[in-house]
């Protein structure tokens, strides 16, 4: 049994650990913001400062002048939102079936889903490229969205499966007793309880697609269709040389949509999943 | 149910709404896609302006500018070639071309290029894009490695200032860095070698000391032999770091840009860098910072060094090879080559472009670089099949360990030669 004193010191240690972790997580982002506002001469300083001595918006101006950032951001947004939406629409009923019907088929399917996560991109990119080419989907956002959906589905299924298993069967049985059919039960009873899981899965699919680089690099050929991660690499030269200021400015802008979307929906994720689901 | 239907409808709308190809309708004229890797503002502007000028004067052959990036260009091109979707005109570096050339993805440009262009570019530059009997790219921009030096430190030390005509020998360079380090004091160094990618630096500078490492036999097969000349550059760096303490140990794992803050802060007197790094120095150096460009040290064979020029190639699959070659000829007219060179802060390969007065000013070291151009050679290993694997698996770790003092010279030689030949033999069966 722990004494209150030990408990207090233990809790203090936990807070310190948490603080260290938060600082660790925040450091790259804060440094990115700092760099985005620094003039070139401060970027080459031996004694860099957090707050720029002579803050400037020139990096942002240059980034927008040099590259079609807004168009690229629009493309990324379309690709990521579509991929997230389609992934959860497909994954929700699939996850339900796999979680509720535990048989050899669903076990095999789950196994395949897990294995598919281990495929490296380079292994699938050429067959994928040829398939999309035959479908005339190279250099289209539709083709890219299809790839993103397929790529995020396994993890979405695995993630949603856990949420489905957490929904008590008794609720569905009660709905059945009240006369609801299978689909009605899924839509009216299970889906609302799954809402936080669905939102979390959608967010995962969104972030995955928003950050994805390699498929976009290979599948999109023209500036009109390129996404933000691809356009960001245009600030890089050979041997890792970078136009650091504009790159930081563009990268900072690229993080904003993710942050905004996360801020908007985070309550849906953290809200009690089954609060009030069962009458006491 | 209605919600599901609505979601499905939104998906369908999104998919139909974003399936535009991005390319325009074919109106009968030829359209060529030119993928450029230009990335600096001035360079991108120069490329786009040239494409615009071409399109204005050649309404029947339209060129579409496509922005590529150095990052992952090899994988991106490989997939495009495999899928039959490669750009018609391809900007790349000569050391990336071997696999594509041997793989049949690039058109042999022999016979497609005009005599004007063929004669204007020196033979040693053409060698960098010649694989087997074919020429698979037009080398147009190149950069020697130079010493960027803190002028005040150098002047006050009293050491002899080298010129392109009379560079330091490798031994003299070692002595100079010792002298500078002693004068600069504790925690400061005569030189900072950024050796995150040690192989190309070592091999390319090694040419000046007679190093070659890769030897092609009469049967066409390449083997690795380590001669005295091959040991000069690595030996100098090793001794500067480990014996003289005149080179910073911490920069061995850094890229070129990473060393600049220390250079600006007076921590290092000199940094060996590619010629194009001058642009970053102009942008980032503190006000009043005086710097100069010095030639890299030379060996008994003179100031020769290896380079991998930037190239323009034509895809084998394009049905418009002649038109693509015409566009390349236009891009590489002497005055245009100068525009591209200035935009990238590099040197043109073409003799006429190189003679342009704009590239012979003392400002930002242009004249020093231009004077070195005649001694640039094709990088020793770039046409060797298996070189990328040798570089990544054998040479990079071996050189990194040698430079840090973890292994000695015999062990370095053993690894480069024995392990290296095993790798190369797999590619030459």
XYZ file of C-alpha atoms in Angstrom:
709
model
C 0.000 0.000 0.000
C 1.409 3.422 -0.958
C 1.520 6.337 1.424
C 0.004 9.676 0.356
C 3.544 11.100 0.299
C 4.733 8.391 -2.118
C 1.641 8.840 -4.161
C 2.212 12.607 -4.448
C 5.848 12.156 -5.477
C 4.843 9.435 -7.888
C 2.257 11.710 -9.423
C 4.791 14.523 -9.679
C 7.110 12.151 -11.523
C 4.318 11.267 -13.900
C 3.666 14.943 -14.592
C 7.349 15.570 -15.203
C 7.472 12.639 -17.616
C 4.368 13.929 -19.360
C 5.836 17.417 -19.585
C 9.070 16.079 -21.060
C 7.094 14.125 -23.609
C 5.005 17.149 -24.549
C 8.114 19.294 -24.936
C 9.677 16.580 -27.079
C 6.583 16.474 -29.280
C 6.281 20.240 -29.524
C 9.937 20.999 -30.218
C 10.011 20.239 -33.980
C 6.775 22.110 -34.565
C 7.857 25.186 -32.621
C 11.221 25.126 -34.373
C 9.412 24.909 -37.706
C 7.366 28.008 -36.849
C 10.464 29.844 -35.698
C 12.338 28.943 -38.897
C 9.428 29.992 -41.082
C 9.701 33.557 -39.801
C 13.491 33.870 -39.901
C 15.346 35.801 -42.622
C 18.089 33.838 -44.469
C 20.903 35.378 -42.426
C 19.407 34.126 -39.172
C 19.023 30.644 -40.628
C 22.789 30.446 -40.977
C 23.539 31.653 -37.457
C 25.802 29.652 -35.181
C 23.653 30.719 -32.223
C 20.061 30.240 -33.357
C 17.290 31.836 -31.336
C 13.709 30.752 -30.744
C 12.314 34.187 -31.460
C 13.653 35.655 -34.713
C 15.538 38.926 -34.186
C 14.158 40.297 -37.395
C 10.977 38.326 -38.171
C 9.847 38.344 -41.775
C 7.018 37.093 -43.930
C 9.317 36.863 -46.946
C 9.568 33.081 -46.638
C 5.802 32.766 -46.980
C 5.773 35.215 -49.874
C 8.565 33.336 -51.619
C 6.934 29.959 -50.991
C 3.686 31.117 -52.597
C 5.553 32.789 -55.462
C 7.635 29.735 -56.246
C 5.118 26.928 -55.932
C 1.352 26.503 -56.410
C 0.762 25.853 -52.713
C -2.926 26.684 -52.619
C -3.755 24.424 -55.524
C -1.651 21.658 -54.002
C -3.362 22.124 -50.643
C -6.738 21.923 -52.382
C -5.711 18.682 -54.071
C -4.473 17.254 -50.784
C -7.673 18.247 -49.050
C -9.863 16.614 -51.709
C -7.751 13.445 -51.690
C -7.537 13.162 -47.914
C -11.186 13.985 -47.159
C -12.461 11.650 -49.878
C -10.162 8.845 -48.774
C -11.233 9.254 -45.150
C -14.922 9.344 -45.989
C -14.838 6.380 -48.341
C -12.633 4.364 -46.012
C -15.006 4.648 -43.064
C -18.083 4.042 -45.204
C -16.550 0.794 -46.443
C -14.770 -0.188 -43.266
C -17.667 0.210 -40.823
C -19.901 -2.638 -42.103
C -16.858 -4.781 -42.887
C -15.470 -4.330 -39.397
C -18.874 -5.134 -37.948
C -19.093 -8.393 -39.859
C -15.543 -9.410 -38.988
C -15.988 -8.579 -35.300
C -19.400 -10.133 -34.822
C -18.995 -13.288 -36.895
C -15.958 -15.025 -35.518
C -15.263 -17.892 -37.877
C -12.349 -19.200 -39.937
C -13.104 -16.843 -42.811
C -13.071 -13.730 -40.659
C -9.929 -14.955 -38.889
C -8.235 -15.466 -42.265
C -9.427 -12.062 -43.431
C -8.068 -10.445 -40.276
C -4.758 -12.221 -40.778
C -4.548 -11.013 -44.369
C -5.368 -7.476 -43.268
C -2.519 -7.525 -40.784
C -0.070 -9.062 -43.274
C -0.967 -6.508 -45.932
C 0.291 -3.771 -43.632
C 3.776 -5.188 -43.977
C 3.961 -4.694 -47.769
C 6.534 -2.048 -48.626
C 5.391 0.668 -51.024
C 7.998 -0.211 -53.638
C 6.638 -3.747 -53.848
C 3.185 -2.667 -54.918
C 3.806 0.558 -56.750
C 4.592 -0.831 -60.212
C 1.651 -3.280 -60.444
C -0.550 -0.567 -59.011
C 0.752 1.913 -61.556
C -0.009 -0.479 -64.429
C -3.512 -1.226 -63.149
C -4.332 2.447 -62.740
C -2.864 3.174 -66.150
C -5.167 0.618 -67.773
C -8.066 2.232 -65.965
C -6.911 5.668 -67.198
C -6.561 6.802 -63.609
C -2.911 7.858 -63.691
C -2.520 11.545 -62.972
C -6.006 11.808 -61.514
C -7.012 12.438 -57.944
C -9.605 9.680 -58.325
C -6.841 7.140 -58.865
C -4.897 8.476 -55.922
C -7.988 8.383 -53.696
C -8.598 4.757 -54.634
C -5.042 3.930 -53.633
C -5.378 5.789 -50.353
C -8.648 4.031 -49.531
C -7.192 0.610 -50.235
C -4.041 1.467 -48.318
C -5.856 2.762 -45.230
C -8.619 0.126 -45.172
C -6.689 -2.631 -43.366
C -5.778 -0.436 -40.449
C -9.229 1.144 -40.435
C -10.775 -2.318 -40.246
C -8.508 -3.377 -37.439
C -9.177 -0.165 -35.553
C -12.955 -0.241 -36.001
C -13.083 -3.933 -35.158
C -11.943 -3.103 -31.647
C -14.650 -0.479 -31.265
C -17.320 -2.894 -32.555
C -16.295 -5.559 -30.048
C -16.649 -2.990 -27.279
C -20.337 -2.455 -28.101
C -22.356 -4.881 -25.933
C -24.282 -7.463 -27.921
C -27.142 -7.007 -25.479
C -27.955 -3.632 -27.010
C -28.337 -5.165 -30.450
C -30.382 -8.026 -29.039
C -32.647 -5.507 -27.325
C -33.111 -3.694 -30.638
C -33.919 -7.016 -32.276
C -36.515 -7.752 -29.622
C -38.009 -4.328 -30.346
C -38.358 -5.418 -33.971
C -35.399 -3.740 -35.653
C -33.796 -5.577 -38.584
C -30.032 -6.191 -38.937
C -29.362 -3.093 -41.048
C -31.595 -0.905 -38.888
C -29.804 -2.115 -35.802
C -26.439 -1.342 -37.364
C -27.443 2.138 -38.507
C -29.605 3.215 -35.574
C -28.068 1.454 -32.596
C -24.507 0.357 -33.299
C -23.312 3.169 -35.555
C -24.095 5.991 -33.096
C -22.231 4.116 -30.375
C -19.369 3.653 -32.778
C -19.266 7.376 -33.614
C -16.089 8.147 -31.666
C -14.382 5.149 -33.262
C -15.581 6.126 -36.703
C -14.336 9.672 -36.191
C -10.972 8.437 -34.922
C -10.662 6.091 -37.890
C -11.593 8.831 -40.330
C -9.013 11.075 -38.746
C -6.406 8.354 -39.089
C -7.275 7.869 -42.763
C -7.238 11.620 -43.324
C -3.827 12.151 -41.730
C -2.375 9.153 -43.562
C -3.550 10.486 -46.918
C -2.668 14.094 -46.099
C 0.934 13.175 -45.321
C 1.436 10.519 -47.996
C 4.228 11.276 -50.435
C 5.437 8.312 -52.473
C 2.209 7.255 -54.211
C 1.413 10.875 -54.997
C 4.908 11.418 -56.375
C 4.659 8.455 -58.703
C 1.002 8.625 -59.738
C 0.540 12.340 -60.305
C 2.356 13.766 -63.304
C 1.268 17.343 -63.762
C 1.376 20.406 -61.508
C -2.410 20.650 -61.743
C -2.890 17.437 -59.779
C 0.095 17.323 -57.440
C -0.521 17.250 -53.708
C 1.154 19.249 -50.969
C 3.833 16.717 -49.875
C 5.014 16.434 -53.483
C 5.132 20.189 -53.959
C 7.063 20.591 -50.689
C 9.914 18.540 -52.157
C 10.317 21.154 -54.859
C 12.107 23.247 -52.243
C 14.809 20.550 -52.002
C 17.862 20.376 -54.214
C 20.379 17.650 -54.918
C 22.312 16.138 -51.988
C 19.752 17.341 -49.456
C 20.335 21.059 -49.978
C 17.164 22.948 -49.116
C 15.638 26.355 -49.531
C 15.067 26.246 -45.797
C 13.028 29.387 -45.142
C 10.342 28.864 -47.809
C 10.334 25.121 -47.064
C 9.624 25.781 -43.384
C 6.946 28.332 -44.276
C 5.232 25.910 -46.652
C 5.535 23.003 -44.214
C 4.047 25.133 -41.444
C 1.074 25.974 -43.663
C 0.725 22.299 -44.523
C 0.218 21.374 -40.875
C -2.637 23.814 -40.326
C -5.518 21.855 -41.960
C -4.664 18.745 -39.919
C -4.593 20.769 -36.733
C -7.886 22.490 -37.509
C -9.655 19.250 -38.351
C -8.249 17.572 -35.260
C -9.333 20.499 -33.079
C -12.856 20.352 -34.459
C -13.435 16.642 -33.986
C -11.319 15.820 -30.976
C -14.308 16.049 -28.621
C -16.020 13.346 -30.627
C -13.075 11.068 -30.015
C -12.542 11.785 -26.356
C -16.244 11.782 -25.465
C -17.479 8.767 -23.499
C -18.184 6.059 -25.994
C -21.008 4.311 -24.290
C -22.143 7.051 -21.977
C -25.833 6.559 -21.315
C -26.083 3.553 -23.595
C -27.539 1.234 -20.990
C -30.432 2.147 -18.762
C -29.650 1.623 -15.123
C -30.249 4.789 -44.478
C -30.681 8.237 -45.964
C -27.413 9.270 -44.335
C -25.597 6.367 -45.988
C -27.087 7.232 -49.349
C -26.053 10.853 -48.918
C -22.502 9.830 -48.009
C -22.328 7.600 -51.090
C -23.583 10.450 -53.250
C -20.928 12.792 -51.827
C -18.238 10.209 -52.582
C -19.469 9.817 -56.145
C -19.507 13.576 -56.611
C -16.020 13.932 -55.192
C -14.695 11.217 -57.453
C -16.293 12.560 -60.615
C -15.354 16.103 -59.697
C -11.684 15.382 -59.279
C -11.012 13.050 -62.132
C -9.854 15.718 -64.529
C -6.710 14.632 -66.249
C -4.881 17.842 -65.916
C -3.660 17.647 -69.501
C -5.258 19.589 -72.300
C -7.071 18.176 -75.312
C -4.853 17.142 -78.175
C -5.376 19.609 -80.948
C -3.147 17.824 -83.439
C 0.133 19.478 -82.577
C 2.871 17.593 -80.777
C 3.077 18.049 -77.027
C 6.262 17.094 -75.200
C 6.496 16.820 -71.448
C 9.725 18.191 -70.008
C 10.367 17.197 -66.405
C 12.793 19.632 -64.832
C 14.505 19.245 -61.470
C 15.335 22.926 -61.184
C 14.489 23.997 -57.647
C 16.031 27.378 -56.914
C 13.849 30.341 -57.787
C 16.261 31.751 -60.398
C 16.734 28.346 -61.966
C 13.012 27.551 -62.144
C 12.408 30.972 -63.663
C 15.130 30.428 -66.287
C 13.703 27.031 -67.252
C 10.150 28.297 -67.466
C 11.195 31.307 -69.517
C 13.047 29.098 -71.976
C 10.055 26.783 -72.325
C 7.867 29.825 -72.948
C 10.256 31.138 -75.584
C 10.299 27.748 -77.293
C 6.516 27.520 -77.303
C 6.244 30.993 -78.794
C 8.663 30.212 -81.607
C 7.509 26.617 -82.183
C 3.709 26.555 -82.204
C 3.709 23.083 -83.766
C 5.747 21.481 -80.974
C 4.439 22.503 -77.591
C 6.531 21.765 -74.528
C 4.828 21.353 -71.186
C 6.964 22.178 -68.147
C 6.610 19.622 -65.369
C 8.230 20.261 -62.029
C 10.076 17.247 -60.660
C 12.178 17.006 -57.538
C 15.592 15.594 -56.742
C 14.091 13.717 -53.833
C 13.142 10.200 -55.015
C 13.590 11.100 -58.681
C 15.083 7.680 -59.427
C 12.091 5.746 -58.059
C 9.655 8.128 -59.672
C 11.308 7.793 -63.086
C 11.682 4.036 -62.801
C 7.963 3.629 -62.139
C 7.121 6.004 -64.959
C 9.327 4.080 -67.378
C 7.851 0.746 -66.329
C 4.349 2.106 -66.726
C 5.057 3.728 -70.083
C 4.237 7.161 -68.704
C 7.672 8.746 -68.586
C 8.176 12.395 -69.520
C 9.518 12.884 -73.058
C 12.456 15.010 -71.930
C 14.127 14.156 -68.661
C 16.355 16.251 -66.442
C 18.584 14.165 -64.155
C 22.185 13.750 -63.034
C 24.598 11.613 -65.020
C 25.327 9.335 -62.060
C 21.646 8.344 -62.014
C 21.490 7.377 -65.685
C 23.369 4.067 -65.832
C 20.472 1.843 -64.774
C 18.051 3.639 -67.077
C 20.460 3.543 -70.006
C 21.319 -0.142 -69.630
C 17.650 -0.888 -68.945
C 16.656 0.475 -72.358
C 14.524 3.270 -70.972
C 16.488 6.140 -72.508
C 16.984 6.929 -76.168
C 20.480 6.802 -77.628
C 21.058 10.388 -78.649
C 23.929 9.609 -81.043
C 22.791 10.879 -84.415
C 19.904 12.881 -82.976
C 21.888 15.871 -81.788
C 23.274 18.578 -84.065
C 26.998 18.844 -84.686
C 26.976 22.292 -83.067
C 26.016 20.849 -79.706
C 28.112 17.706 -79.979
C 31.235 19.692 -80.792
C 30.601 22.381 -78.181
C 30.656 20.015 -75.196
C 34.088 18.532 -74.380
C 34.719 14.821 -74.730
C 35.254 14.277 -71.004
C 31.775 15.639 -70.314
C 30.201 13.362 -72.918
C 31.903 10.416 -71.203
C 29.738 11.024 -68.143
C 26.602 10.225 -70.165
C 28.034 7.511 -72.394
C 27.105 3.974 -71.431
C 28.313 1.165 -73.648
C 28.269 2.575 -77.149
C 25.372 4.952 -76.688
C 24.972 8.506 -75.415
C 21.975 8.726 -73.132
C 22.010 12.300 -71.939
C 23.395 15.693 -72.775
C 25.578 16.933 -69.911
C 24.923 20.649 -69.519
C 25.681 21.808 -65.969
C 28.468 20.734 -63.650
C 30.044 21.822 -60.424
C 33.536 21.272 -59.112
C 34.188 20.954 -55.411
C 35.946 24.062 -54.155
C 37.214 25.397 -50.840
C 35.026 28.156 -49.500
C 37.287 30.116 -47.172
C 36.957 32.808 -44.518
C 38.985 35.570 -46.152
C 39.976 37.389 -42.962
C 41.327 34.277 -41.263
C 43.181 33.248 -44.389
C 44.739 36.667 -45.006
C 45.836 37.157 -41.414
C 47.464 33.722 -41.260
C 50.001 34.591 -43.936
C 49.621 31.262 -45.769
C 50.022 31.213 -49.523
C 46.696 31.857 -51.214
C 46.188 29.248 -53.937
C 44.902 30.093 -57.401
C 43.317 27.953 -60.088
C 46.681 27.998 -61.878
C 48.639 27.122 -58.764
C 46.481 25.253 -56.254
C 47.743 23.752 -52.992
C 49.133 20.262 -53.158
C 47.429 17.814 -50.800
C 50.451 17.908 -48.493
C 50.523 21.715 -48.553
C 46.812 21.769 -47.801
C 47.400 19.600 -44.747
C 50.128 21.949 -43.537
C 47.937 24.996 -44.136
C 45.087 23.566 -42.098
C 47.523 22.813 -39.284
C 48.811 26.382 -39.360
C 45.305 27.835 -39.432
C 44.150 25.650 -36.554
C 47.082 26.705 -34.394
C 46.399 30.369 -35.094
C 42.653 30.186 -34.617
C 42.883 28.694 -31.155
C 40.972 26.232 -29.039
C 37.781 24.723 -30.459
C 38.383 26.055 -33.949
C 39.592 24.222 -37.022
C 41.373 24.943 -40.266
C 38.869 22.894 -42.215
C 35.484 21.255 -41.760
C 34.809 18.296 -44.025
C 31.060 17.690 -44.432
C 31.194 13.990 -45.172
C 27.693 12.712 -44.689
C 28.066 11.305 -48.233
C 31.780 10.491 -48.207
C 32.073 8.330 -51.305
C 31.585 10.792 -54.146
C 33.731 13.428 -52.417
C 36.560 10.972 -51.874
C 36.454 9.443 -55.345
C 35.994 12.699 -57.234
C 38.743 14.588 -55.443
C 40.910 11.455 -55.622
C 41.367 11.934 -59.376
C 43.720 14.833 -58.637
C 46.087 12.483 -56.836
C 45.931 9.851 -59.540
C 43.289 7.786 -57.761
C 40.972 5.797 -59.941
C 39.894 2.787 -57.881
C 37.750 1.351 -60.685
C 39.696 -0.289 -63.508
C 38.080 -1.605 -66.664
C 39.815 -4.633 -68.193
C 40.076 -5.605 -71.853
C 37.030 -7.817 -71.410
C 35.028 -4.783 -70.314
C 34.739 -5.986 -66.733
C 35.458 -3.551 -63.929
C 37.503 -4.437 -60.867
C 38.558 -2.375 -57.873
C 42.270 -1.818 -57.205
C 43.614 0.415 -54.476
C 46.768 2.250 -55.539
C 48.884 4.834 -53.706
C 46.951 7.552 -55.525
C 43.687 6.227 -54.123
C 44.985 6.645 -50.606
C 45.978 10.324 -50.792
C 42.605 12.011 -50.256
C 41.258 9.640 -47.603
C 44.654 9.652 -45.899
C 44.737 13.449 -45.779
C 41.252 13.704 -44.289
C 41.948 10.918 -41.820
C 45.162 12.563 -40.639
C 43.593 16.010 -40.389
C 40.845 14.645 -38.160
C 42.746 12.106 -36.095
C 46.416 13.115 -36.058
C 46.615 16.874 -36.633
C 43.212 17.714 -35.135
C 43.022 20.378 -37.808
C 39.648 19.180 -39.130
C 36.462 19.102 -37.085
C 35.365 15.612 -36.106
C 31.749 16.639 -35.595
C 31.203 17.723 -39.189
C 32.092 14.287 -40.566
C 28.443 13.263 -40.288
C 27.053 16.527 -41.609
C 25.779 17.683 -44.975
C 27.280 20.788 -46.575
C 24.544 23.169 -45.398
C 24.969 22.022 -41.795
C 28.516 23.326 -41.663
C 27.629 26.854 -42.751
C 26.603 28.255 -39.329
C 29.979 27.194 -37.900
C 31.750 28.627 -40.922
C 29.953 31.963 -40.570
C 30.685 31.935 -36.856
C 34.452 31.674 -37.464
C 34.680 28.131 -36.144
C 36.132 26.775 -39.371
C 38.468 28.607 -41.727
C 37.532 26.551 -44.779
C 34.796 24.212 -45.932
C 35.088 22.037 -49.060
C 31.732 22.382 -50.825
C 30.149 22.088 -54.247
C 30.393 25.255 -56.340
C 26.631 25.879 -56.163
C 26.714 26.300 -52.374
C 27.813 29.880 -53.067
C 24.153 30.770 -53.462
C 23.427 29.743 -49.862
C 26.476 31.623 -48.666
C 25.396 34.790 -50.462
C 21.937 34.444 -48.891
C 22.897 33.434 -45.387
C 26.279 34.968 -44.609
C 26.125 37.679 -41.945
C 26.652 41.239 -43.094
C 30.326 42.054 -43.426
C 31.371 38.414 -43.635
C 34.180 38.154 -46.180
C 34.594 34.890 -48.026
C 36.453 33.647 -51.040
C 36.484 30.657 -53.368
C 39.697 28.633 -53.634
C 40.437 25.666 -55.896
C 40.479 22.237 -54.288
C 43.986 20.851 -53.642
C 45.701 19.165 -56.548
C 48.007 16.196 -56.921
C 50.792 15.385 -59.349
C 48.221 15.030 -62.101
C 46.991 18.602 -61.713
C 43.679 19.856 -60.381
C 41.563 17.169 -62.081
C 38.424 16.105 -60.281
C 35.404 14.028 -61.084
C 31.928 15.448 -61.559
C 28.483 14.083 -62.375
C 26.943 16.723 -64.618
C 23.243 17.425 -64.815
C 21.833 15.989 -68.020
C 18.906 16.204 -70.397
C 17.750 12.862 -71.809
C 14.983 11.607 -74.062
C 12.709 8.708 -73.158
C 13.039 5.694 -75.430
C 9.245 5.339 -75.528
C 8.519 8.788 -76.878
C 7.411 8.792 -80.523
C 8.906 12.274 -80.920
C 12.625 11.761 -80.367
C 13.709 14.198 -83.060
C 11.484 16.945 -81.737
C 12.704 16.299 -78.191
C 16.309 16.527 -79.397
C 15.483 19.823 -81.125
C 14.141 21.186 -77.874
C 17.295 20.090 -76.041
C 19.376 21.816 -78.706
C 17.351 24.992 -78.130
C 17.677 24.787 -74.342
C 21.422 24.350 -74.628
C 22.219 27.146 -77.047
C 25.237 28.907 -75.508
C 23.305 31.948 -74.281
C 20.603 29.712 -72.799
C 23.177 27.483 -71.139
C 24.597 30.562 -69.454
C 21.132 31.479 -68.152
C 20.659 27.991 -66.771
C 24.142 27.975 -65.221
C 23.655 31.304 -63.498
C 20.241 30.227 -62.247
C 21.739 27.132 -60.633
C 25.034 28.757 -59.602
C 26.874 26.058 -61.541
C 29.181 25.907 -64.562
C 28.006 25.115 -68.072
C 29.681 22.257 -69.919
C 29.537 23.984 -73.305
C 32.770 25.709 -74.345
C 31.025 28.767 -75.802
C 28.816 29.239 -72.763
C 31.799 28.829 -70.497
C 33.565 31.646 -72.318
C 30.756 34.082 -71.546
C 32.126 37.128 -69.663
C 29.311 36.842 -67.116
C 30.989 33.708 -65.778
C 34.418 35.243 -65.472
C 33.815 37.913 -62.875
C 35.572 37.758 -59.525
C 32.256 38.277 -57.799
C 31.212 35.229 -55.751
C 34.147 33.243 -57.100
C 32.762 32.724 -60.601
C 36.174 33.172 -62.240
C 37.838 30.589 -59.998
C 35.185 28.028 -60.855
C 35.325 28.801 -64.567
C 39.092 28.336 -64.514
C 38.645 24.855 -63.038
C 36.187 23.718 -65.674
C 38.740 22.389 -68.148
C 40.066 19.959 -65.546
C 36.734 18.372 -64.703
C 36.360 14.713 -65.635
C 33.602 12.172 -65.557
C 33.193 10.826 -62.007
C 35.229 7.591 -61.853
C 32.501 5.162 -60.921
C 29.273 6.392 -62.368
C 29.130 4.092 -65.381
C 30.027 1.042 -63.289
C 27.132 -1.327 -62.764
C 26.741 -2.175 -59.123
C 28.291 1.096 -58.018
C 25.200 2.221 -56.028
C 25.241 -1.001 -54.003
C 29.003 -0.819 -53.493
C 28.635 2.778 -52.392
C 25.834 2.130 -49.887
C 26.859 -1.233 -48.481
C 30.637 -1.161 -48.646
C 32.252 2.202 -49.282
C 30.107 4.547 -47.194
C 30.427 2.652 -43.895
C 34.096 1.832 -44.540
C 35.041 5.452 -45.259
C 32.976 6.752 -42.347
C 34.754 4.379 -39.984
C 38.141 5.254 -41.447
C 37.592 8.999 -41.201
C 36.429 8.714 -37.614
C 39.514 6.659 -36.742
C 37.676 3.418 -36.017
C 39.614 1.432 -38.630
C 43.054 1.862 -40.190
C 44.146 2.228 -43.797
C 44.801 -1.498 -44.493
C 41.348 -2.379 -43.205
C 39.807 0.360 -45.368
C 41.635 -0.963 -48.422
C 40.608 -4.540 -47.648
C 36.948 -3.611 -47.383
C 36.857 -1.381 -50.437
C 38.642 -3.925 -52.609
C 37.641 -7.377 -51.341
C 34.049 -6.659 -50.378
C 33.696 -4.271 -53.298
C 34.810 -6.775 -55.926
C 32.355 -9.319 -54.559
C 29.561 -6.812 -55.111
C 30.708 -5.838 -58.604
C 31.142 -9.448 -59.703
C 27.449 -10.101 -59.110
C 26.595 -7.401 -61.633
C 29.085 -8.584 -64.259
C 28.356 -12.281 -64.644
